[in-house]
Structure formats: C-alpha cells, structure tokens
Amino acid sequence: MRILVSGSLAYDRIMDFPEKFSDHILPDKLHILNVCFMVNGLKEQFGGTAGNIAYNLALLGEKPIILAGVGKDFDEYEKRLQGFGLSLEGIRKITEEFTAGAYITTDALNNQITGFNPGAMRHPCRYDVQGYRPDDTLAIVAPGCLEDMLTYSTEFKRLAIPYIFDPGQSIPALKSEDMLDMITGSMMLISNDYELELIMRAVNLTKTQILERTGHVITTLGERGCYVANSTGEVHIPATKPRQVLDPTGAGDAFRAGLIKGLLLGKAVVDAAALGAVCAGFAVEEHGTQVHTFTEEEFWARHKTHYQ
C-alpha cells in the first residue's frame, strides 16, 4: 500500500544561550529593543512535519512519498532521504528559495526565542496524485504549504483516497471555512488537546458535531496518552513508559507514523493509535525529531510489553 505524506521539510537550527534572556533585556526599553545573544554554537537537525513522519515510517519499514517544496540548500537532506530509500518524486525544489528553517535559541531557563523562515514552504509542490487508487493509498495532510493542504485534501476526496487531516501549527493561518472543508470527508482529524480547542472555536462546532463530518477524532495528550473518539464513543489509550524523556518535540509526528503503520496493517483505529503511542515513546528519548532510532523487533517488543 502506498503512503502520501503532505507537509513540510525543514532544517532546525538550534542554539544554546548559557545565560538568561531576561538579564539582557531592559523592560523599560522594549520599544527600542536591540539585543544580541552570544550563543555556544549551532546544531543543525533535520525536521519538518512530512520529514519527521516519513523518517519514523522508514524505521517501521515503509517507503512513503513526501509531498513538499524545498530550497537550494536541500542537498544534505536529500542525501539523508535517499539513504533511507525514500523517493524524491513528490518533492519540488525552488531554486530561488531556501528550505524552510527554524532558528531556535534556548536560554538557561529553557525559555525559547524562535524565528521561522518558511522559504520554499510557501510554494506548492504540484505533485500529481491522479494515478493513485483509493484501495491502495493512505494519505496524511500535515502542516506545511497552505495551498498544498487545501489542494490535496480536495484531491483526496475527489479520488476517494482516505486521508488523515492534521492542521497543527497551521491552524491560525487557515481560514475557518477552509479548515471545515478539510475536516469534512476526512478519514480522521488528529490534534493535541490545545489544538482541538482552537479548531472547535475556528469552525464553531463541538467535538460531537465534528464527528458528523469525519470518521474519528484523535486527541493526543502527551504523557497521558490519547483519546480516540468516533460516533459511538471514546477510548483512552495510555502512553508508553520511555527509558528517559529528553525532548517531546517530535513525539506528535512519530505518533502519526505509528498510527499510519497500524492502519496499513489493517488494525482498528484504537489499536493503530496504540502503535502511534509506541513510536512516540521512542521519539521523546532523544533530543531532536529525527535522532531516535529503533529496529522493528524493538518496536514490536515494546508494543507487546505495553499493550498485550
């Protein structure tokens, strides 16, 4: 079965500031703020919603097609994807842009200042999904280029391809009517609990009313697991217990990959969500969204420990 992952590809450039931001900011001079923070160095990591989901799917033995725009500095990321045997056919290179990048500076109190350059993410990838069959394809529309999110949700419905709608960080940028249209006819809506509140306010619907427009609503709760709801009720899936918790940043995308793997295996949504929880548990054990690793044997052993 083929997997289409629409979302973003980005570089995360992470810097540590060994002091406190507040010690270098004068509260009475905020109207003329001009501050330079001398950092300890810079770490570059691979990220983006589509990249993170695809990375975890590759660990699970899958070869998804990524649908995203990238820039002239994509060479290292390209080599990485090829190293995992992933196709580049759905990736469009915009030579006049840089690949999307997050520039994150963290101080001694874990406060963060982030600058995000969407770069090539502003451009649609224009990959044609016309030849994909609904009985052989599963898709996810994750945060990325807004035009892609709109286009592919429409195309997937037209082609009867089941898709997961994951608006995430794009919620504030989406028009209410567009978000409602993307929810309507989707296989499921997935978000964390805070994002679900934002979605319900944006579309002016209750969770019950949203379930009249999509098959399932999955709400992730971090260390408390997730809820899987449909028109007949709601089930709580507990989180797994990781060896250590170093960075929860990539857990959501890892969860989505595990969920997709479960759906590909023909599992019920509740059981597929449990696979998502296993994958998320591995992700939080390392700093970065694509740093953790596991074998399929390790994955299934942890699943057996927690859910069987």
C-alpha positions as a LaTeX table, in Angstrom:
\begin{tabular}{lrrr}
\hline
Residue & $x$ (\AA) & $y$ (\AA) & $z$ (\AA) \\
\hline
Met1 & 0.00 & 0.00 & 0.00 \\
Arg2 & 1.26 & 3.47 & $-0.89$ \\
Ile3 & 1.56 & 6.34 & 1.59 \\
Leu4 & 1.38 & 10.03 & 0.68 \\
Val5 & 2.69 & 12.48 & 3.28 \\
Ser6 & 1.88 & 16.12 & 2.55 \\
Gly7 & 3.62 & 18.54 & 4.90 \\
Ser8 & 6.88 & 20.39 & 5.40 \\
Leu9 & 10.58 & 19.65 & 5.08 \\
Ala10 & 12.75 & 21.94 & 7.20 \\
Tyr11 & 16.07 & 22.40 & 8.93 \\
Asp12 & 16.01 & 23.00 & 12.68 \\
Arg13 & 18.96 & 25.17 & 13.69 \\
Ile14 & 19.31 & 25.02 & 17.45 \\
Met15 & 21.41 & 27.36 & 19.59 \\
Asp16 & 22.05 & 27.42 & 23.36 \\
Phe17 & 22.39 & 30.70 & 25.23 \\
Pro18 & 24.14 & 29.94 & 28.57 \\
Glu19 & 22.55 & 32.85 & 30.43 \\
Lys20 & 19.01 & 34.18 & 30.92 \\
Phe21 & 17.36 & 36.27 & 28.21 \\
Ser22 & 15.81 & 38.48 & 30.89 \\
Asp23 & 19.22 & 39.59 & 32.16 \\
His24 & 19.91 & 41.24 & 28.80 \\
Ile25 & 16.55 & 42.90 & 28.19 \\
Leu26 & 15.63 & 46.25 & 29.72 \\
Pro27 & 11.86 & 46.21 & 30.40 \\
Asp28 & 11.56 & 50.00 & 30.07 \\
Lys29 & 13.27 & 49.93 & 26.66 \\
Leu30 & 11.19 & 47.30 & 24.88 \\
His31 & 10.01 & 49.89 & 22.37 \\
Ile32 & 13.60 & 50.17 & 21.07 \\
Leu33 & 14.72 & 46.60 & 21.60 \\
Asn34 & 18.15 & 45.87 & 20.14 \\
Val35 & 19.71 & 42.75 & 21.65 \\
Cys36 & 22.43 & 40.30 & 20.63 \\
Phe37 & 22.75 & 36.93 & 22.37 \\
Met38 & 26.16 & 35.24 & 22.08 \\
Val39 & 25.37 & 31.52 & 21.81 \\
Asn40 & 27.54 & 28.48 & 22.49 \\
Gly41 & 27.25 & 27.13 & 18.96 \\
Leu42 & 24.74 & 25.81 & 16.48 \\
Lys43 & 23.34 & 22.35 & 15.84 \\
Glu44 & 21.57 & 21.63 & 12.58 \\
Gln45 & 18.95 & 18.91 & 12.58 \\
Phe46 & 16.52 & 17.58 & 10.01 \\
Gly47 & 12.86 & 18.33 & 10.61 \\
Gly48 & 9.53 & 19.38 & 9.18 \\
Thr49 & 6.24 & 17.55 & 9.64 \\
Ala50 & 6.49 & 15.48 & 6.45 \\
Gly51 & 10.16 & 14.73 & 7.06 \\
Asn52 & 9.54 & 13.60 & 10.64 \\
Ile53 & 6.58 & 11.40 & 9.74 \\
Ala54 & 8.45 & 9.87 & 6.80 \\
Tyr55 & 11.53 & 9.22 & 8.98 \\
Asn56 & 9.50 & 7.23 & 11.51 \\
Leu57 & 7.68 & 5.35 & 8.76 \\
Ala58 & 11.06 & 4.41 & 7.29 \\
Leu59 & 12.09 & 2.99 & 10.68 \\
Leu60 & 8.88 & 0.95 & 10.51 \\
Gly61 & 9.81 & $-0.47$ & 7.11 \\
Glu62 & 7.64 & 1.80 & 4.95 \\
Lys63 & 8.56 & 3.98 & 1.94 \\
Pro64 & 6.21 & 6.98 & 1.89 \\
Ile65 & 6.10 & 9.62 & $-0.82$ \\
Ile66 & 6.75 & 13.09 & 0.61 \\
Leu67 & 4.82 & 15.98 & $-0.92$ \\
Ala68 & 6.65 & 19.23 & $-0.14$ \\
Gly69 & 8.64 & 22.14 & $-1.51$ \\
Val70 & 12.34 & 22.58 & $-0.69$ \\
Gly71 & 15.05 & 25.10 & $-1.48$ \\
Lys72 & 18.51 & 25.44 & $-2.94$ \\
Asp73 & 20.17 & 24.22 & 0.28 \\
Phe74 & 18.39 & 20.86 & 0.34 \\
Asp75 & 21.36 & 18.71 & $-0.70$ \\
Glu76 & 22.17 & 17.24 & 2.74 \\
Tyr77 & 18.55 & 16.48 & 3.50 \\
Glu78 & 18.19 & 14.91 & 0.07 \\
Lys79 & 21.11 & 12.56 & 0.75 \\
Arg80 & 19.53 & 11.61 & 4.07 \\
Leu81 & 16.18 & 10.72 & 2.49 \\
Gln82 & 17.91 & 8.71 & $-0.22$ \\
Gly83 & 19.87 & 6.91 & 2.49 \\
Phe84 & 16.58 & 5.65 & 3.86 \\
Gly85 & 15.48 & 4.56 & 0.40 \\
Leu86 & 12.81 & 7.26 & 0.17 \\
Ser87 & 11.68 & 8.63 & $-3.17$ \\
Leu88 & 12.14 & 12.29 & $-4.07$ \\
Glu89 & 9.43 & 12.26 & $-6.74$ \\
Gly90 & 6.96 & 14.31 & $-4.70$ \\
Ile91 & 9.50 & 16.95 & $-3.67$ \\
Arg92 & 9.72 & 20.18 & $-5.67$ \\
Lys93 & 12.93 & 22.21 & $-5.50$ \\
Ile94 & 12.52 & 26.00 & $-5.58$ \\
Thr95 & 15.97 & 27.21 & $-6.60$ \\
Glu96 & 15.42 & 30.86 & $-5.62$ \\
Glu97 & 14.41 & 29.96 & $-2.05$ \\
Phe98 & 15.99 & 28.35 & 0.98 \\
Thr99 & 14.47 & 25.24 & 2.54 \\
Ala100 & 12.17 & 26.16 & 5.43 \\
Gly101 & 14.16 & 26.70 & 8.60 \\
Ala102 & 13.51 & 27.18 & 12.31 \\
Tyr103 & 16.14 & 29.11 & 14.25 \\
Ile104 & 15.68 & 28.26 & 17.91 \\
Thr105 & 17.64 & 29.83 & 20.76 \\
Thr106 & 17.16 & 28.41 & 24.27 \\
Asp107 & 18.40 & 30.14 & 27.42 \\
Ala108 & 19.47 & 28.72 & 30.80 \\
Leu109 & 15.83 & 28.61 & 31.99 \\
Asn110 & 14.63 & 26.79 & 28.85 \\
Asn111 & 12.94 & 29.92 & 27.53 \\
Gln112 & 12.99 & 29.95 & 23.75 \\
Ile113 & 13.11 & 32.55 & 21.00 \\
Thr114 & 12.34 & 31.11 & 17.58 \\
Gly115 & 12.49 & 32.64 & 14.15 \\
Phe116 & 10.91 & 30.63 & 11.32 \\
Asn117 & 11.62 & 31.20 & 7.65 \\
Pro118 & 9.03 & 29.34 & 5.53 \\
Gly119 & 11.17 & 29.77 & 2.42 \\
Ala120 & 10.26 & 27.12 & $-0.13$ \\
Met121 & 7.35 & 26.00 & 2.03 \\
Arg122 & 5.43 & 28.96 & 0.65 \\
His123 & 5.33 & 27.22 & $-2.73$ \\
Pro124 & 3.06 & 24.28 & $-3.63$ \\
Cys125 & 4.82 & 21.06 & $-4.58$ \\
Arg126 & 2.46 & 20.42 & $-7.55$ \\
Tyr127 & 2.79 & 16.64 & $-7.38$ \\
Asp128 & 0.04 & 14.92 & $-9.37$ \\
Val129 & $-1.85$ & 12.29 & $-7.34$ \\
Gln130 & $-4.24$ & 11.45 & $-10.17$ \\
Gly131 & $-2.86$ & 7.93 & $-10.65$ \\
Tyr132 & $-3.28$ & 6.82 & $-7.03$ \\
Arg133 & $-6.09$ & 4.38 & $-6.21$ \\
Pro134 & $-8.25$ & 4.60 & $-3.08$ \\
Asp135 & $-7.88$ & 0.88 & $-2.37$ \\
Asp136 & $-4.08$ & 1.11 & $-2.41$ \\
Thr137 & $-3.32$ & 4.52 & $-0.88$ \\
Leu138 & $-3.40$ & 6.18 & 2.52 \\
Ala139 & $-2.59$ & 9.88 & 2.89 \\
Ile140 & $-1.98$ & 12.46 & 5.58 \\
Val141 & $-2.34$ & 16.21 & 5.18 \\
Ala142 & 0.01 & 17.68 & 7.79 \\
Pro143 & 1.06 & 21.31 & 8.44 \\
Gly144 & 3.01 & 22.76 & 5.55 \\
Cys145 & 2.26 & 24.84 & 2.48 \\
Leu146 & $-1.30$ & 26.11 & 2.92 \\
Glu147 & $-2.03$ & 25.74 & $-0.79$ \\
Asp148 & $-0.93$ & 22.10 & $-0.66$ \\
Met149 & $-3.11$ & 21.45 & 2.37 \\
Leu150 & $-6.13$ & 22.81 & 0.54 \\
Thr151 & $-5.32$ & 21.22 & $-2.80$ \\
Tyr152 & $-4.53$ & 17.73 & $-1.56$ \\
Ser153 & $-7.45$ & 17.44 & 0.84 \\
Thr154 & $-9.71$ & 18.36 & $-2.09$ \\
Glu155 & $-7.96$ & 15.95 & $-4.46$ \\
Phe156 & $-8.01$ & 13.08 & $-1.97$ \\
Lys157 & $-11.75$ & 13.49 & $-1.51$ \\
Arg158 & $-12.31$ & 13.68 & $-5.25$ \\
Leu159 & $-10.32$ & 10.46 & $-5.73$ \\
Ala160 & $-11.88$ & 8.80 & $-2.64$ \\
Ile161 & $-8.41$ & 8.36 & $-1.13$ \\
Pro162 & $-8.66$ & 8.10 & 2.68 \\
Tyr163 & $-6.69$ & 10.85 & 4.39 \\
Ile164 & $-5.82$ & 11.97 & 7.89 \\
Phe165 & $-6.21$ & 15.70 & 8.48 \\
Asp166 & $-3.60$ & 17.16 & 10.84 \\
Pro167 & $-3.77$ & 21.00 & 10.84 \\
Gly168 & $-1.40$ & 21.50 & 13.81 \\
Gln169 & 0.75 & 24.62 & 13.58 \\
Ser170 & $-1.21$ & 25.82 & 10.54 \\
Ile171 & $-4.45$ & 26.32 & 12.48 \\
Pro172 & $-4.03$ & 30.10 & 12.96 \\
Ala173 & $-3.20$ & 30.59 & 9.27 \\
Leu174 & $-6.14$ & 28.61 & 7.88 \\
Lys175 & $-9.47$ & 30.25 & 7.11 \\
Ser176 & $-12.32$ & 28.77 & 9.14 \\
Glu177 & $-14.26$ & 27.73 & 6.07 \\
Asp178 & $-11.20$ & 26.03 & 4.57 \\
Met179 & $-10.47$ & 24.15 & 7.79 \\
Leu180 & $-14.05$ & 22.94 & 7.98 \\
Asp181 & $-13.90$ & 21.79 & 4.38 \\
Met182 & $-10.68$ & 19.85 & 5.02 \\
Ile183 & $-12.18$ & 18.16 & 8.08 \\
Thr184 & $-15.33$ & 17.22 & 6.19 \\
Gly185 & $-14.84$ & 13.91 & 4.41 \\
Ser186 & $-11.51$ & 13.11 & 6.04 \\
Met187 & $-10.81$ & 9.68 & 7.50 \\
Met188 & $-9.93$ & 11.33 & 10.81 \\
Leu189 & $-8.88$ & 14.56 & 12.46 \\
Ile190 & $-5.81$ & 14.42 & 14.68 \\
Ser191 & $-4.50$ & 17.12 & 17.04 \\
Asn192 & $-3.40$ & 17.66 & 20.61 \\
Asp193 & $-5.92$ & 18.84 & 23.19 \\
Tyr194 & $-4.99$ & 22.54 & 22.91 \\
Glu195 & $-5.18$ & 22.43 & 19.11 \\
Leu196 & $-8.59$ & 20.74 & 19.27 \\
Glu197 & $-9.92$ & 23.69 & 21.28 \\
Leu198 & $-8.58$ & 26.07 & 18.65 \\
Ile199 & $-10.16$ & 24.00 & 15.87 \\
Met200 & $-13.57$ & 23.87 & 17.57 \\
Arg201 & $-13.53$ & 27.64 & 18.07 \\
Ala202 & $-12.43$ & 28.27 & 14.49 \\
Val203 & $-15.16$ & 26.14 & 12.90 \\
Asn204 & $-17.74$ & 26.89 & 15.63 \\
Leu205 & $-18.54$ & 23.21 & 16.18 \\
Thr206 & $-18.46$ & 20.88 & 19.15 \\
Lys207 & $-16.44$ & 17.68 & 19.07 \\
Thr208 & $-19.67$ & 15.74 & 18.57 \\
Gln209 & $-20.56$ & 17.91 & 15.60 \\
Ile210 & $-17.08$ & 17.49 & 14.12 \\
Leu211 & $-17.58$ & 13.72 & 14.34 \\
Glu212 & $-20.54$ & 14.13 & 11.99 \\
Arg213 & $-18.04$ & 15.28 & 9.36 \\
Thr214 & $-15.10$ & 12.90 & 9.92 \\
Gly215 & $-14.77$ & 9.27 & 10.94 \\
His216 & $-12.61$ & 9.70 & 14.05 \\
Val217 & $-11.14$ & 12.43 & 16.21 \\
Ile218 & $-7.82$ & 11.51 & 17.84 \\
Thr219 & $-6.62$ & 13.84 & 20.58 \\
Thr220 & $-3.07$ & 13.39 & 21.84 \\
Leu221 & $-2.31$ & 14.26 & 25.46 \\
Gly222 & 1.47 & 13.89 & 25.74 \\
Glu223 & 2.47 & 11.72 & 28.69 \\
Arg224 & $-1.23$ & 10.98 & 29.34 \\
Gly225 & $-1.64$ & 9.13 & 26.05 \\
Cys226 & $-4.52$ & 9.93 & 23.71 \\
Tyr227 & $-8.27$ & 9.69 & 23.20 \\
Val228 & $-9.79$ & 8.03 & 20.15 \\
Ala229 & $-13.36$ & 9.15 & 19.52 \\
Asn230 & $-15.96$ & 8.22 & 16.93 \\
Ser231 & $-19.73$ & 8.47 & 16.71 \\
Thr232 & $-20.21$ & 5.58 & 19.15 \\
Gly233 & $-17.93$ & 6.73 & 21.96 \\
Glu234 & $-14.42$ & 7.44 & 23.14 \\
Val235 & $-11.49$ & 5.24 & 24.21 \\
His236 & $-8.40$ & 6.26 & 26.16 \\
Ile237 & $-5.02$ & 4.85 & 25.06 \\
Pro238 & $-2.30$ & 5.21 & 27.71 \\
Ala239 & 1.18 & 6.36 & 26.77 \\
Thr240 & 4.14 & 4.01 & 26.90 \\
Lys241 & 6.84 & 4.48 & 29.52 \\
Pro242 & 10.04 & 5.67 & 27.78 \\
Arg243 & 13.53 & 4.95 & 29.10 \\
Gln244 & 14.02 & 8.69 & 29.54 \\
Val245 & 12.31 & 11.90 & 28.45 \\
Leu246 & 14.72 & 14.33 & 26.81 \\
Asp247 & 12.67 & 16.12 & 24.15 \\
Pro248 & 8.94 & 15.83 & 23.41 \\
Thr249 & 9.17 & 17.95 & 20.24 \\
Gly250 & 8.94 & 15.14 & 17.68 \\
Ala251 & 6.52 & 12.90 & 19.56 \\
Gly252 & 3.45 & 14.07 & 17.68 \\
Asp253 & 4.85 & 13.29 & 14.24 \\
Ala254 & 6.18 & 9.95 & 15.49 \\
Phe255 & 2.69 & 9.16 & 16.82 \\
Arg256 & 1.22 & 9.84 & 13.40 \\
Ala257 & 3.71 & 7.50 & 11.74 \\
Gly258 & 2.91 & 4.66 & 14.14 \\
Leu259 & $-0.80$ & 5.29 & 13.63 \\
Ile260 & $-0.39$ & 5.11 & 9.86 \\
Lys261 & 1.59 & 1.87 & 10.19 \\
Gly262 & $-1.24$ & 0.36 & 12.19 \\
Leu263 & $-3.84$ & 1.40 & 9.62 \\
Leu264 & $-1.71$ & $-0.10$ & 6.84 \\
Leu265 & $-1.69$ & $-3.37$ & 8.77 \\
Gly266 & $-5.49$ & $-3.33$ & 8.83 \\
Lys267 & $-5.78$ & $-2.68$ & 12.54 \\
Ala268 & $-8.74$ & $-0.93$ & 14.11 \\
Val269 & $-8.14$ & 2.77 & 14.76 \\
Val270 & $-7.84$ & 2.21 & 18.52 \\
Asp271 & $-5.17$ & $-0.46$ & 18.02 \\
Ala272 & $-3.40$ & 1.67 & 15.41 \\
Ala273 & $-3.30$ & 4.54 & 17.91 \\
Ala274 & $-1.51$ & 2.24 & 20.35 \\
Leu275 & 1.21 & 1.77 & 17.71 \\
Gly276 & 1.36 & 5.54 & 17.48 \\
Ala277 & 1.95 & 5.74 & 21.23 \\
Val278 & 4.82 & 3.23 & 20.97 \\
Cys279 & 6.51 & 5.26 & 18.24 \\
Ala280 & 6.06 & 8.49 & 20.20 \\
Gly281 & 7.70 & 6.86 & 23.20 \\
Phe282 & 10.89 & 6.26 & 21.24 \\
Ala283 & 10.90 & 9.84 & 19.92 \\
Val284 & 10.98 & 11.54 & 23.33 \\
Glu285 & 14.09 & 9.61 & 24.37 \\
Glu286 & 16.45 & 11.77 & 22.29 \\
His287 & 16.97 & 15.47 & 21.55 \\
Gly288 & 15.66 & 16.24 & 18.05 \\
Thr289 & 12.84 & 14.99 & 15.90 \\
Gln290 & 14.86 & 12.55 & 13.77 \\
Val291 & 17.56 & 11.41 & 16.19 \\
His292 & 15.89 & 8.44 & 17.89 \\
Thr293 & 16.11 & 5.04 & 16.26 \\
Phe294 & 14.74 & 1.54 & 16.75 \\
Thr295 & 14.52 & $-1.75$ & 14.93 \\
Glu296 & 11.18 & $-3.25$ & 14.02 \\
Glu297 & 11.90 & $-6.01$ & 16.56 \\
Glu298 & 12.44 & $-3.43$ & 19.31 \\
Phe299 & 9.25 & $-1.64$ & 18.28 \\
Trp300 & 7.08 & $-4.73$ & 18.47 \\
Ala301 & 8.69 & $-5.85$ & 21.72 \\
Arg302 & 7.76 & $-2.54$ & 23.36 \\
His303 & 4.26 & $-2.78$ & 21.92 \\
Lys304 & 3.88 & $-6.24$ & 23.41 \\
Thr305 & 5.08 & $-5.00$ & 26.81 \\
His306 & 2.57 & $-2.17$ & 27.00 \\
Tyr307 & $-0.50$ & $-3.28$ & 25.07 \\
Gln308 & $-0.73$ & $-7.08$ & 25.07 \\
\hline
\end{tabular}
